Structure formats: structure tokens, C-alpha cells
Amino acid sequence: MPIHPSRREFLSISLAGAAAAMGAPALAGSRQPSGQKGLNILILGGTGFIGPEQVEAARARGHTVTLFNRGRREKAKGGMFPDVEKLYGNRDPEKFADDPEPTGPKGLESLKGRQWDVVIDNSGYVPRITRASAELLAPNVKQYIFISTVSVYASHDTPGADEDAPLGTMADPTVETMGASFENYGPLKALCEQSIEAALPGRTTIIRPGYIVGPNDPTDRFTYWPVRLDRGGEVLVPGMPEDPVQVIDARDLGAWAILMAERGTTGIFNAVGPGQRLPMKGMIDECRKATSAASTLTWVDSKFLEGLPPAQQASFPIWTPSEGEYAGFGLRSNARAVAAGLTFRPTAETARDTLAWFKTLPAERQAALKAGPSAEAEAAILASWHESQKK
Ligand SMILES: NC(=O)c1ccc[n+]([C@@H]2O[C@H](COP(=O)([O-])OP(=O)(O)OC[C@H]3O[C@@H](n4cnc5c(N)ncnc54)[C@H](OP(=O)(O)O)[C@@H]3O)[C@@H](O)[C@H]2O)c1
């Protein structure tokens, strides 16, 4: 069965910026927070979307941070965290920071001979590459936190599935490309998890987020909704009001990663939110709180959307029809993560801050939302829908 557009989008945009680039028991152990001394934390990455939230959370808690990356995004953003130590190189031991130019620091060289309490790996997508960093760092860190994804799971058809659900596999685990439909992304991340656990048995924390959202999200997936509602008028909402969705604010994810470091908590955790079931209507209502624009909602049946002619096909971000192979996509269990201290801010707060952030962006960027249908495309689908309802 072809991958659903929203699901494909989840996979493809989760990979944004990644092109370059266990099965362990949960809660295997906990290092008690000393409350005395800050940790030395190495972040592999740190300058994209989720990394900066980890940096902020770590510094707010009195920890010392070192960033390792190629320096590209930092440069593109005009500099970041001037008072944080930066080490440059490339996750791929065979490449240089300036790849494809063979200049600048090579591979993981700049990490050699250094020690940290904890490493947080945001930028691992290929097991050969995560194995290299895990084996290099194993003698030099106490804990390895790996940011994985719920895409590791073989299926999404079971509501309430937890971290013990079967993982996706690949016929050829040496393949390093993501595949035409990004079908290798999840299985590759699963192999990355296993490569890290093999190098640091019992010292790994595997965090599997779903949609990560909030201010600075480069994908516009969640952002589409508060922005669209802020435009007002008749808003097309796909599916049924009760269709479940799951999102996690990058700030909550960042703070929790630091808590896991402070507590030395190891194991595997689904980092999906919020705390209770979030129906699509609930998410829309929360987003509406971010705007005073007048809007009406028109719910359009998923079968109708799927049956639209190719020219009218559109993808509505975050939402996935809650049936068949996606019946569990918005209902994955987060019980383990919540028990390990993961908390969620109100979705309305995420929507408010996301809209406020979006409005600070240059006009041309605001005019080019990266997710959801254009105003014209939405209007055309609404017209078709209303026409169909007359029959
Ligand atoms: N977005 C979502 O909804 C979602 C959902 C589930 C899971 N995830 C996971 O979230 C993680 C990505 O988050 P993020 O991009 O926001 O993390 P980030 O740590 O904020 O940014 C990615 C970092 O990796 C660095 N990097 C990229 N390629 C590199 C290389 N070859 N060598 C060294 N450094 C490299 C980038 O800097 P340079 O480019 O300057 O090197 C940047 O600092 C991934 O693990 C992804 O699977 C995301």
C-alpha cells in the first residue's frame, strides 16, 4: 500500500538537513542528580532546531556544553552561542568539516582525547557513522543519549503500542541512502540505536520523538495550523474531529533530554505528546486560542481527499487518517517517558509562540509556508467538497 502523504511528509521532513550526514531494557538504571556540580555535555549537532533548545535547557541548569558539528548552520545563522565551546569536524570519519573540500578538521578528530559526562547525539542517521562516534566516545562518556524517531517502528497500526513494538528492518543494512519514499529512514535509525547500545551497553538512552514542533521549526508542519487559522475565513480541516494527533514541543523535548542526563536515566522512550489524547479538533481549538481572527471549520472526509484528482491532491500536515495501517500513528504510548519525567506545555502555548515566531520571519519566508496547501489549493478543494455535498 502506498505511503500516506502525511506519513511520507513526516519521514521526509524529519530528514531535513540529514542528507549529509536495541533492544535495551527500559529504565535500566538511574544516576542520582547530585544537585551540586554541573555536567559536561557534548552535543553532536546543536545548531539546527532541537539542538539549540537542549543548549538553552542545559545552560539554564548550570551545565557546560560543547557543540560538535561542521559549522555550516552556525555560519548560515550568522553565529550562534558565542560563549559555548565549538568543536568542528564531520560525523562521517571519512569526511571533512568542509566536505567535499578536504580542508578543515577531518571526521571525529576533534573529539579525541576529550571526556564528557554525557553526549547527546542529534545528528546520527547511518549506523556506520553512529558506530564510529559511539565507539570513540564509549571510554570518554558515562551516558550516550541518542535522538531517534518513532519511524523506527515496523508498523503504526496498533493504538497504544509501546517501545517494545517490532522495529522496521532493511534487506541490506549496509545501504546508506534513505530510499525514494524515505522508507530506509526508520530502519536506519533503528540500526543506529543498536550500534550505540553495542558500544555502550546499559549506558544508552534512546529517545524516539514523533512530530517535533514549536518556534524555529524549519518544517512548518504544525506551524501551518496557527498560521492558517490566523488568516481566518473558512478553514479546511481534514478527517474527523476525533482523529488523534501527537506532537512534542522542541522546548519540552530539550528540557527532558537534559533531565535524562542529570538523572543518568537509560532505556528506550517514545517522546510523543501531549499528556492526554489530542484529537485533531483539540489541536485546532488550541491553535485558535493563538489568534483572534474569525474562522469557521469545514471538516473534509479523508476518503474524499484521497479521491481528489492528482492536480487537487494536497497534504495536510500533522494529521493522519486514524484507520488501517495508521490506526495507531497518533496514539503511541508515552507512558514510559512520562514516568521518566517528560512533561508537556499546553498546545495553546506552543501555538501562540510558534505564531509569534513565524511573524518575525521575513515577508517572503512567511509567504512561502513549507507545509499544507496554498490558499488557492485549499479554496479549490473546499469548492469541490461543497459541490459534492449538493449531490
Ligand atoms: N523534526 C522532527 O519532527 C523529528 C521527528 C523525530 C525525530 N527527529 C530527529 O531529530 C534530529 C534532528 O534534529 P535537528 O536537526 O533539529 O538537530 P540539531 O542538533 O539542532 O541540528 C542538526 C545538527 O547536526 C549538524 N550536522 C549535520 N550533519 C553533520 C555532519 N555530517 N557532521 C557533523 N555535524 C553535522 C548540524 O550542523 P552543520 O550542518 O553545521 O554540520 C546541526 O548542528 C534527528 O535525529 C531526527 O531523526 C526529528
Short mmCIF file of N, CA and C in Angstrom, two decimals, residues 22 25 34 70 74-75 88 160 177 179 185 202 224 244 250 287 320 356 358 369 371:
data_model
loop_
_atom_site.label_atom_id
_atom_site.label_comp_id
_atom_site.label_asym_id
_atom_site.label_seq_id
_atom_site.Cartn_x
_atom_site.Cartn_y
_atom_site.Cartn_z
N MET A 22 17.06 -2.04 19.92
CA MET A 22 18.08 -2.30 20.84
C MET A 22 17.44 -3.16 21.83
N PRO A 25 16.91 -2.79 27.74
CA PRO A 25 15.79 -2.68 28.66
C PRO A 25 15.53 -1.23 29.04
N SER A 34 23.22 14.99 41.50
CA SER A 34 23.98 15.39 42.68
C SER A 34 23.44 16.70 43.24
N ARG A 70 29.68 20.69 11.74
CA ARG A 70 30.54 21.16 10.64
C ARG A 70 30.66 22.67 10.61
N GLU A 74 25.70 27.20 11.82
CA GLU A 74 26.13 28.32 12.67
C GLU A 74 26.49 29.50 11.78
N LYS A 75 27.25 29.21 10.74
CA LYS A 75 27.68 30.27 9.82
C LYS A 75 26.46 30.87 9.11
N TYR A 88 34.79 21.37 15.63
CA TYR A 88 34.32 21.17 14.26
C TYR A 88 34.87 19.87 13.69
N GLY A 160 -1.83 2.59 21.10
CA GLY A 160 -1.24 2.29 22.40
C GLY A 160 0.05 1.49 22.34
N THR A 177 21.47 5.12 1.88
CA THR A 177 20.56 6.12 1.32
C THR A 177 19.16 5.89 1.87
N GLY A 179 16.17 6.10 0.40
CA GLY A 179 15.16 5.47 -0.45
C GLY A 179 14.19 6.50 -1.02
N TYR A 185 14.67 5.42 6.27
CA TYR A 185 14.96 6.33 7.39
C TYR A 185 14.77 5.62 8.74
N GLY A 202 24.04 -0.76 28.25
CA GLY A 202 23.48 -0.31 29.54
C GLY A 202 23.72 1.15 29.84
N TYR A 224 1.79 25.40 10.19
CA TYR A 224 0.72 25.66 9.22
C TYR A 224 -0.60 25.98 9.91
N PRO A 244 -6.81 11.20 16.24
CA PRO A 244 -5.78 11.58 17.21
C PRO A 244 -4.49 12.07 16.54
N ALA A 250 9.62 21.32 20.93
CA ALA A 250 11.08 21.12 20.99
C ALA A 250 11.65 21.59 22.33
N CYS A 287 -4.93 25.84 18.73
CA CYS A 287 -4.30 26.79 17.79
C CYS A 287 -5.15 28.04 17.64
N THR A 320 -3.08 12.42 10.30
CA THR A 320 -3.05 11.17 9.55
C THR A 320 -4.38 10.48 9.78
N ALA A 356 3.85 33.64 16.96
CA ALA A 356 4.61 34.86 17.24
C ALA A 356 5.98 34.80 16.56
N PHE A 358 6.77 32.97 13.90
CA PHE A 358 6.60 32.98 12.45
C PHE A 358 6.44 34.41 11.93
N LEU A 369 4.94 29.14 3.03
CA LEU A 369 4.82 28.06 4.01
C LEU A 369 5.28 26.75 3.37
N ALA A 371 4.58 23.70 4.43
CA ALA A 371 3.66 22.57 4.61
C ALA A 371 2.23 23.06 4.45
#
